[in-house]
Amino acid sequence: MKHYTLISTYPENRASANVGDLLIRESEKALIERERGGVAFTTYFREDSLDDYLDEINRTDGILMTFPIRDTPMYPGTFRLVNNLADIRVPIIPMPANWNVYPGDAMSREHVSYSSATREFLHAIASNVSVLPCREYHTMRVLARHGIHNTVMTGDPSWYDPAYFGKPMHRPGKIERLVFSPPLSPFYVTQAKSVMAMLAELYPQAERVCSMHLADSRINLFANKRPSNDASMTEAVAEKNTRIRRYASEYGFEVREVAGDVRKIEFYKACDLHVGYECHAHVSFLRWRRPSVLIAEDARGVGFNYTFGVGGFDGFRRCQNDSPIRSLEGGTSGYCVTVDEYSIAPCDHSVVMQMRQYLAEEASSRFRRYQGVAEFIDETYEQAMAPFLRSLP
């Protein structure tokens, strides 16, 4: 039986309980099992020190790392790993990489420049694999800017549910069950309120659900780590989910807490439409062949929207052209961007009207623009993700 060490972005038994990170982890395991068969996993969180587990790790067939690229630096920072990388004697293989900065638009991609420590780590990882998988196209471009070209766009593991391979997109003639997912950043709360109001007006008879992908303790955890001179940001983060729940109630949305358990989002399979900010609410709908509209908060959403080519809107509007990109590393996660930095690209309130028009257009055609999404997902799996998984040691 093959045995892999899996480095996950999901912090087991910790504060965040981000169901999106958990979906990635569980999807990775299921797909590897599907392509390789008879697989065992030992899982660690990316911030855990692995020094005490080196002997066990070196007896596995390799280390598979869910691979967010963050210049904190990457090592030791985003990944704790071990004090001396040379002590790891098995292959280190990135699972699909993603990058994130704020706002994550074309200017971000043109100007982002990682530190020498992060560049060194990225090149060390890339030089030891035949291909470095990326979950969307923009990540490939960012890596190419840093001299890494052996990349392939495999998509994110969460795109894929083999039970849905070969099935067409659900194209509803009427929206009877609707899901809204809130933003991660408090900067988008007012915009999110307008989105909920618009959805309630467009679909007054629909069952409406506000799906909370993260536990509140995550917000409080990072709010407590904010610098004392950024009190306004700390307060905004702490109040964000409370305000979202209140607005959701005002507009007739049932609030569902889905953090920490992928089974809690399986009700998406029976819904007609998602509109919101959570990348993994968006891809959950698409993987289960349901239409979705994603409002991009930062590079993560921008990359998914470009790659799928349908249902995507930027939630921000770039205002300044001389942004200090390095200082915005990490995105609008509520603890990575200050209020002053946010002025580079404040939220775009006109996007609500744009989405309303888009949804009206899609209603008139039964979501015609989505009909190729299922084929895109299936083909990407067969031509990119599956070959990559079959190449694992």
CSV table of C-alpha atoms in Angstrom, one decimal:
chain,number,residue,atom,x,y,z
A,1,MET,CA,0.0,0.0,0.0
A,2,LYS,CA,1.2,3.5,-0.9
A,3,HIS,CA,1.6,5.9,2.0
A,4,TYR,CA,1.9,9.6,1.6
A,5,THR,CA,2.5,12.5,4.0
A,6,LEU,CA,-0.1,15.2,3.3
A,7,ILE,CA,0.6,18.8,4.3
A,8,SER,CA,-2.8,20.5,4.4
A,9,THR,CA,-4.1,24.1,4.7
A,10,TYR,CA,-6.9,22.8,7.0
A,11,PRO,CA,-6.0,23.3,10.6
A,12,GLU,CA,-7.5,20.2,12.3
A,13,ASN,CA,-9.0,21.0,15.8
A,14,ARG,CA,-8.1,24.7,15.5
A,15,ALA,CA,-10.0,27.9,15.2
A,16,SER,CA,-10.6,28.4,11.5
A,17,ALA,CA,-12.6,25.3,10.5
A,18,ASN,CA,-12.7,26.7,7.0
A,19,VAL,CA,-14.9,24.2,5.1
A,20,GLY,CA,-13.2,25.2,1.8
A,21,ASP,CA,-9.8,24.1,3.0
A,22,LEU,CA,-11.3,20.9,4.3
A,23,LEU,CA,-13.0,20.3,0.9
A,24,ILE,CA,-9.6,20.6,-0.8
A,25,ARG,CA,-8.0,18.1,1.6
A,26,GLU,CA,-10.8,15.5,1.3
A,27,SER,CA,-10.9,15.9,-2.5
A,28,GLU,CA,-7.1,15.4,-2.7
A,29,LYS,CA,-7.4,12.2,-0.8
A,30,ALA,CA,-10.3,10.9,-2.8
A,31,LEU,CA,-8.8,11.7,-6.2
A,32,ILE,CA,-5.4,10.1,-5.3
A,33,GLU,CA,-7.2,7.0,-4.0
A,34,ARG,CA,-9.1,6.9,-7.3
A,35,GLU,CA,-6.0,7.2,-9.5
A,36,ARG,CA,-3.5,5.2,-7.4
A,37,GLY,CA,-5.7,2.8,-5.3
A,38,GLY,CA,-4.7,1.5,-1.9
A,39,VAL,CA,-3.4,4.7,-0.4
A,40,ALA,CA,-2.8,5.7,3.3
A,41,PHE,CA,-2.3,9.2,4.4
A,42,THR,CA,-0.6,10.8,7.4
A,43,THR,CA,-1.8,14.4,7.6
A,44,TYR,CA,-0.2,17.5,9.1
A,45,PHE,CA,-1.1,21.2,9.1
A,46,ARG,CA,1.2,23.5,7.1
A,47,GLU,CA,2.2,25.4,10.2
A,48,ASP,CA,3.1,22.3,12.2
A,49,SER,CA,6.8,21.6,12.9
A,50,LEU,CA,7.6,18.1,11.4
A,51,ASP,CA,11.0,17.6,13.1
A,52,ASP,CA,9.6,15.1,15.6
A,53,TYR,CA,8.0,13.1,12.8
A,54,LEU,CA,11.0,12.9,10.4
A,55,ASP,CA,11.5,9.1,10.7
A,56,GLU,CA,7.9,8.4,10.0
A,57,ILE,CA,7.8,10.9,7.1
A,58,ASN,CA,10.9,9.5,5.5
A,59,ARG,CA,9.2,6.0,5.5
A,60,THR,CA,6.4,7.3,3.3
A,61,ASP,CA,6.4,7.5,-0.5
A,62,GLY,CA,6.5,11.3,-0.5
A,63,ILE,CA,5.2,14.6,0.9
A,64,LEU,CA,2.2,16.1,-0.9
A,65,MET,CA,1.8,19.8,-0.1
A,66,THR,CA,-1.3,21.8,-0.7
A,67,PHE,CA,0.6,24.8,-2.0
A,68,PRO,CA,-0.5,28.4,-1.3
A,69,ILE,CA,2.2,30.8,-2.4
A,70,ARG,CA,2.6,33.5,0.2
A,71,ASP,CA,5.6,35.6,0.7
A,72,THR,CA,5.8,35.4,4.5
A,73,PRO,CA,8.3,33.8,3.4
A,74,MET,CA,7.2,30.5,2.1
A,75,TYR,CA,9.7,28.6,4.3
A,76,PRO,CA,9.8,28.8,7.2
A,77,GLY,CA,6.5,30.8,7.2
A,78,THR,CA,3.7,29.6,5.1
A,79,PHE,CA,5.2,26.1,5.6
A,80,ARG,CA,7.0,25.3,8.9
A,81,LEU,CA,8.3,21.8,7.7
A,82,VAL,CA,11.6,21.0,9.4
A,83,ASN,CA,14.6,23.0,10.5
A,84,ASN,CA,16.8,21.5,7.8
A,85,LEU,CA,15.1,20.5,4.5
A,86,ALA,CA,18.0,18.2,3.7
A,87,ASP,CA,16.7,15.9,6.5
A,88,ILE,CA,13.7,15.1,4.3
A,89,ARG,CA,14.8,12.2,2.1
A,90,VAL,CA,11.5,11.6,0.2
A,91,PRO,CA,10.1,13.7,-2.7
A,92,ILE,CA,8.3,16.9,-1.9
A,93,ILE,CA,5.5,17.4,-4.4
A,94,PRO,CA,3.3,20.5,-4.5
A,95,MET,CA,-0.4,19.8,-5.0
A,96,PRO,CA,-2.0,22.5,-7.1
A,97,ALA,CA,-0.4,25.8,-6.3
A,98,ASN,CA,-2.3,29.1,-5.9
A,99,TRP,CA,-1.2,32.6,-5.3
A,100,ASN,CA,-2.8,35.5,-3.5
A,101,VAL,CA,-2.3,39.2,-3.2
A,102,TYR,CA,-4.7,42.1,-3.0
A,103,PRO,CA,-6.3,43.1,-5.3
A,104,GLY,CA,-5.0,40.4,-7.6
A,105,ASP,CA,-5.7,42.1,-10.8
A,106,ALA,CA,-3.5,42.5,-13.9
A,107,MET,CA,-1.4,45.1,-12.3
A,108,SER,CA,-0.8,42.9,-9.3
A,109,ARG,CA,0.4,40.1,-11.7
A,110,GLU,CA,2.7,42.5,-13.6
A,111,HIS,CA,4.4,43.8,-10.5
A,112,VAL,CA,4.4,41.1,-7.8
A,113,SER,CA,8.0,40.2,-6.9
A,114,TYR,CA,8.7,37.6,-4.2
A,115,SER,CA,11.6,37.8,-1.7
A,116,SER,CA,14.8,36.0,-2.4
A,117,ALA,CA,14.0,33.4,0.3
A,118,THR,CA,10.6,32.6,-1.3
A,119,ARG,CA,12.2,32.5,-4.8
A,120,GLU,CA,14.8,30.0,-3.5
A,121,PHE,CA,12.2,27.8,-1.9
A,122,LEU,CA,9.9,27.9,-5.0
A,123,HIS,CA,12.8,27.0,-7.3
A,124,ALA,CA,14.0,24.2,-5.0
A,125,ILE,CA,10.5,22.6,-5.1
A,126,ALA,CA,10.0,23.2,-8.9
A,127,SER,CA,13.4,21.7,-9.8
A,128,ASN,CA,12.6,18.4,-8.1
A,129,VAL,CA,9.3,17.7,-10.0
A,130,SER,CA,8.6,17.2,-13.7
A,131,VAL,CA,5.6,19.5,-13.5
A,132,LEU,CA,4.3,21.9,-10.9
A,133,PRO,CA,0.5,21.8,-10.9
A,134,CYS,CA,-1.5,25.1,-10.6
A,135,ARG,CA,-5.1,25.4,-9.8
A,136,GLU,CA,-5.7,28.3,-12.3
A,137,TYR,CA,-3.9,30.1,-15.1
A,138,HIS,CA,-2.8,33.3,-13.3
A,139,THR,CA,-0.7,31.3,-10.9
A,140,MET,CA,1.2,29.9,-13.9
A,141,ARG,CA,1.9,33.4,-15.0
A,142,VAL,CA,3.1,34.6,-11.6
A,143,LEU,CA,5.5,31.6,-11.4
A,144,ALA,CA,6.8,32.3,-14.9
A,145,ARG,CA,7.6,35.8,-13.8
A,146,HIS,CA,9.9,34.2,-11.2
A,147,GLY,CA,11.6,31.9,-13.6
A,148,ILE,CA,9.5,28.7,-13.1
A,149,HIS,CA,8.0,27.3,-16.3
A,150,ASN,CA,7.4,23.6,-15.7
A,151,THR,CA,3.8,24.3,-14.7
A,152,VAL,CA,0.5,22.8,-15.8
A,153,MET,CA,-3.1,24.0,-15.1
A,154,THR,CA,-4.7,21.0,-13.3
A,155,GLY,CA,-7.5,22.9,-11.6
A,156,ASP,CA,-8.2,22.6,-7.9
A,157,PRO,CA,-8.9,19.2,-6.4
A,158,SER,CA,-12.2,20.6,-5.1
A,159,TRP,CA,-13.4,21.1,-8.7
A,160,TYR,CA,-13.8,17.3,-9.1
A,161,ASP,CA,-16.4,14.9,-7.8
A,162,PRO,CA,-16.1,11.7,-9.9
A,163,ALA,CA,-19.8,10.9,-9.3
A,164,TYR,CA,-20.6,13.9,-11.5
A,165,PHE,CA,-18.2,13.2,-14.3
A,166,GLY,CA,-20.0,13.2,-17.6
A,167,LYS,CA,-23.1,14.9,-16.2
A,168,PRO,CA,-24.3,18.1,-17.8
A,169,MET,CA,-24.9,21.4,-16.0
A,170,HIS,CA,-28.2,22.0,-14.3
A,171,ARG,CA,-29.8,24.8,-16.1
A,172,PRO,CA,-32.8,26.0,-14.0
A,173,GLY,CA,-35.8,27.6,-15.5
A,174,LYS,CA,-36.7,29.0,-12.1
A,175,ILE,CA,-34.6,29.7,-9.1
A,176,GLU,CA,-36.3,27.9,-6.2
A,177,ARG,CA,-33.3,27.5,-3.9
A,178,LEU,CA,-30.5,30.1,-3.7
A,179,VAL,CA,-27.3,30.2,-1.7
A,180,PHE,CA,-25.3,33.4,-0.8
A,181,SER,CA,-21.8,33.2,0.6
A,182,PRO,CA,-20.4,36.2,2.5
A,183,PRO,CA,-17.1,37.9,2.0
A,184,LEU,CA,-14.0,37.1,4.0
A,185,SER,CA,-12.9,40.7,4.2
A,186,PRO,CA,-14.9,43.2,6.3
A,187,PHE,CA,-14.3,45.8,3.5
A,188,TYR,CA,-17.0,44.2,1.4
A,189,VAL,CA,-19.8,44.1,4.0
A,190,THR,CA,-21.8,47.0,2.7
A,191,GLN,CA,-21.5,45.7,-0.9
A,192,ALA,CA,-22.6,42.2,0.4
A,193,LYS,CA,-25.6,43.8,2.0
A,194,SER,CA,-26.6,45.3,-1.4
A,195,VAL,CA,-26.0,41.9,-3.1
A,196,MET,CA,-28.4,40.2,-0.6
A,197,ALA,CA,-31.0,42.9,-1.1
A,198,MET,CA,-30.7,42.5,-4.9
A,199,LEU,CA,-31.1,38.7,-4.6
A,200,ALA,CA,-34.1,39.0,-2.3
A,201,GLU,CA,-35.8,41.3,-4.8
A,202,LEU,CA,-35.0,39.2,-7.8
A,203,TYR,CA,-36.0,35.9,-6.2
A,204,PRO,CA,-38.7,36.8,-3.6
A,205,GLN,CA,-40.3,33.3,-3.7
A,206,ALA,CA,-37.0,31.4,-3.5
A,207,GLU,CA,-35.7,29.6,-0.4
A,208,ARG,CA,-32.6,31.7,0.4
A,209,VAL,CA,-29.6,30.5,2.5
A,210,CYS,CA,-26.6,32.4,3.7
A,211,SER,CA,-23.8,29.9,4.0
A,212,MET,CA,-21.1,30.7,6.6
A,213,HIS,CA,-17.9,28.8,5.5
A,214,LEU,CA,-15.7,29.9,8.5
A,215,ALA,CA,-16.2,29.7,12.2
A,216,ASP,CA,-16.3,33.0,14.0
A,217,SER,CA,-13.4,32.1,16.2
A,218,ARG,CA,-11.1,32.4,13.2
A,219,ILE,CA,-12.1,36.1,12.8
A,220,ASN,CA,-11.6,36.7,16.5
A,221,LEU,CA,-8.3,34.8,16.5
A,222,PHE,CA,-6.7,37.0,13.8
A,223,ALA,CA,-8.4,40.2,15.0
A,224,ASN,CA,-6.5,39.8,18.3
A,225,LYS,CA,-3.3,39.6,16.3
A,226,ARG,CA,-3.8,42.9,14.5
A,227,PRO,CA,-1.4,45.7,15.4
A,228,SER,CA,-2.7,48.1,18.0
A,229,ASN,CA,-2.4,51.0,15.7
A,230,ASP,CA,-5.0,49.4,13.3
A,231,ALA,CA,-7.9,49.5,15.7
A,232,SER,CA,-10.4,50.4,12.9
A,233,MET,CA,-9.5,47.2,11.0
A,234,THR,CA,-9.7,45.1,14.1
A,235,GLU,CA,-13.1,46.4,15.0
A,236,ALA,CA,-14.3,45.8,11.4
A,237,VAL,CA,-13.1,42.2,11.4
A,238,ALA,CA,-14.7,41.4,14.7
A,239,GLU,CA,-18.1,42.8,13.7
A,240,LYS,CA,-18.2,41.5,10.1
A,241,ASN,CA,-20.0,38.2,10.6
A,242,THR,CA,-22.4,39.7,13.1
A,243,ARG,CA,-23.4,42.2,10.5
A,244,ILE,CA,-23.7,39.6,7.8
A,245,ARG,CA,-26.0,37.5,9.9
A,246,ARG,CA,-28.2,40.5,10.7
A,247,TYR,CA,-28.5,41.6,7.1
A,248,ALA,CA,-29.2,38.0,6.0
A,249,SER,CA,-32.1,37.8,8.4
A,250,GLU,CA,-33.4,41.2,7.2
A,251,TYR,CA,-33.5,39.9,3.7
A,252,GLY,CA,-35.1,36.6,4.4
A,253,PHE,CA,-32.0,34.4,4.3
A,254,GLU,CA,-31.6,31.4,6.6
A,255,VAL,CA,-28.1,31.4,8.1
A,256,ARG,CA,-26.4,28.1,8.0
A,257,GLU,CA,-23.1,27.4,9.8
A,258,VAL,CA,-21.2,25.0,7.6
A,259,ALA,CA,-17.6,25.3,9.0
A,260,GLY,CA,-15.7,22.2,9.8
A,261,ASP,CA,-17.8,19.6,8.0
A,262,VAL,CA,-18.0,19.0,4.2
A,263,ARG,CA,-21.2,17.1,4.7
A,264,LYS,CA,-22.9,20.4,5.7
A,265,ILE,CA,-22.4,21.8,2.2
A,266,GLU,CA,-23.9,18.8,0.4
A,267,PHE,CA,-27.2,20.6,0.3
A,268,TYR,CA,-25.7,22.7,-2.5
A,269,LYS,CA,-26.3,19.7,-4.8
A,270,ALA,CA,-30.1,20.4,-4.6
A,271,CYS,CA,-29.8,24.2,-5.0
A,272,ASP,CA,-30.3,26.2,-8.3
A,273,LEU,CA,-27.8,29.0,-7.9
A,274,HIS,CA,-25.0,30.4,-5.8
A,275,VAL,CA,-24.0,34.1,-5.7
A,276,GLY,CA,-21.3,35.2,-3.3
A,277,TYR,CA,-17.7,35.6,-2.4
A,278,GLU,CA,-16.5,32.2,-1.2
A,279,CYS,CA,-14.3,30.6,-3.8
A,280,HIS,CA,-15.1,27.1,-2.6
A,281,ALA,CA,-18.8,27.7,-2.4
A,282,HIS,CA,-18.4,28.7,-6.1
A,283,VAL,CA,-16.4,25.7,-7.1
A,284,SER,CA,-18.7,23.4,-5.1
A,285,PHE,CA,-21.6,24.5,-7.2
A,286,LEU,CA,-19.7,24.0,-10.4
A,287,ARG,CA,-18.4,20.6,-9.4
A,288,TRP,CA,-21.9,19.6,-8.7
A,289,ARG,CA,-23.0,21.1,-12.0
A,290,ARG,CA,-24.9,24.0,-10.6
A,291,PRO,CA,-24.6,27.7,-11.8
A,292,SER,CA,-22.7,30.1,-9.6
A,293,VAL,CA,-21.6,33.7,-9.6
A,294,LEU,CA,-18.4,34.6,-7.8
A,295,ILE,CA,-17.5,38.1,-6.6
A,296,ALA,CA,-13.7,38.2,-6.4
A,297,GLU,CA,-12.2,39.7,-3.3
A,298,ASP,CA,-8.6,39.2,-4.3
A,299,ALA,CA,-6.3,37.1,-6.5
A,300,ARG,CA,-7.9,33.8,-5.6
A,301,GLY,CA,-11.3,34.7,-7.0
A,302,VAL,CA,-9.8,36.7,-9.9
A,303,GLY,CA,-7.9,33.5,-11.0
A,304,PHE,CA,-10.9,31.2,-10.7
A,305,ASN,CA,-13.1,33.7,-12.6
A,306,TYR,CA,-10.6,34.0,-15.5
A,307,THR,CA,-10.0,30.2,-15.7
A,308,PHE,CA,-13.7,29.2,-15.8
A,309,GLY,CA,-14.6,32.2,-18.0
A,310,VAL,CA,-18.2,32.5,-16.7
A,311,GLY,CA,-20.1,34.0,-13.8
A,312,GLY,CA,-17.2,36.1,-12.5
A,313,PHE,CA,-17.1,39.7,-11.3
A,314,ASP,CA,-14.4,41.7,-9.5
A,315,GLY,CA,-15.7,43.1,-6.2
A,316,PHE,CA,-13.1,45.9,-6.3
A,317,ARG,CA,-12.1,48.8,-8.5
A,318,ARG,CA,-8.5,49.7,-8.9
A,319,CYS,CA,-7.8,53.4,-8.2
A,320,GLN,CA,-4.0,53.6,-7.6
A,321,ASN,CA,-1.4,52.5,-10.0
A,322,ASP,CA,1.7,52.6,-7.8
A,323,SER,CA,0.6,50.1,-5.1
A,324,PRO,CA,3.3,48.5,-2.9
A,325,ILE,CA,2.3,45.0,-4.0
A,326,ARG,CA,4.6,43.2,-1.5
A,327,SER,CA,2.8,44.8,1.5
A,328,LEU,CA,-0.5,43.5,0.3
A,329,GLU,CA,0.6,39.9,0.3
A,330,GLY,CA,-2.1,37.5,1.4
A,331,GLY,CA,-5.2,39.2,0.2
A,332,THR,CA,-8.2,40.7,1.9
A,333,SER,CA,-8.4,38.0,4.6
A,334,GLY,CA,-9.3,40.5,7.3
A,335,TYR,CA,-5.8,40.4,8.7
A,336,CYS,CA,-3.5,41.0,5.7
A,337,VAL,CA,-4.6,44.4,4.4
A,338,THR,CA,-4.9,47.7,6.4
A,339,VAL,CA,-7.5,50.3,5.8
A,340,ASP,CA,-5.0,52.6,4.1
A,341,GLU,CA,-3.9,49.9,1.8
A,342,TYR,CA,-7.4,49.1,0.8
A,343,SER,CA,-7.8,52.5,-0.8
A,344,ILE,CA,-5.7,51.1,-3.7
A,345,ALA,CA,-8.8,49.2,-4.8
A,346,PRO,CA,-12.0,49.9,-2.8
A,347,CYS,CA,-15.1,47.8,-3.4
A,348,ASP,CA,-17.0,48.6,-6.5
A,349,HIS,CA,-20.7,49.2,-5.6
A,350,SER,CA,-21.6,49.2,-9.3
A,351,VAL,CA,-21.0,45.5,-9.5
A,352,VAL,CA,-24.3,44.8,-7.9
A,353,MET,CA,-26.2,46.3,-10.8
A,354,GLN,CA,-23.9,44.4,-13.2
A,355,MET,CA,-24.7,41.1,-11.6
A,356,ARG,CA,-28.4,41.9,-11.6
A,357,GLN,CA,-28.2,42.4,-15.4
A,358,TYR,CA,-26.2,39.3,-15.8
A,359,LEU,CA,-28.6,37.2,-13.8
A,360,ALA,CA,-31.5,38.5,-15.8
A,361,GLU,CA,-29.7,37.6,-19.0
A,362,GLU,CA,-29.0,34.1,-17.7
A,363,ALA,CA,-32.6,33.6,-16.6
A,364,SER,CA,-33.8,34.4,-20.1
A,365,SER,CA,-31.6,31.6,-21.6
A,366,ARG,CA,-31.7,29.1,-18.7
A,367,PHE,CA,-28.1,29.8,-17.9
A,368,ARG,CA,-26.9,29.1,-21.4
A,369,ARG,CA,-23.4,30.4,-20.8
A,370,TYR,CA,-22.8,27.7,-18.2
A,371,GLN,CA,-23.4,24.7,-20.5
A,372,GLY,CA,-19.7,24.2,-21.3
A,373,VAL,CA,-18.5,24.3,-17.7
A,374,ALA,CA,-19.1,20.6,-17.1
A,375,GLU,CA,-17.1,19.6,-20.2
A,376,PHE,CA,-14.3,22.0,-19.2
A,377,ILE,CA,-14.0,20.4,-15.7
A,378,ASP,CA,-14.1,16.9,-17.1
A,379,GLU,CA,-11.5,17.6,-19.8
A,380,THR,CA,-9.2,19.3,-17.4
A,381,TYR,CA,-9.3,16.3,-15.1
A,382,GLU,CA,-8.6,13.8,-17.8
A,383,GLN,CA,-5.9,15.8,-19.6
A,384,ALA,CA,-4.1,17.4,-16.7
A,385,MET,CA,-5.2,16.4,-13.1
A,386,ALA,CA,-5.4,12.6,-13.6
A,387,PRO,CA,-2.0,12.3,-15.4
A,388,PHE,CA,-0.4,14.4,-12.7
A,389,LEU,CA,-1.9,12.2,-9.9
A,390,ARG,CA,-0.9,9.0,-11.8
A,391,SER,CA,2.7,10.3,-11.9
A,392,LEU,CA,3.0,10.5,-8.1
A,393,PRO,CA,5.8,8.3,-6.7
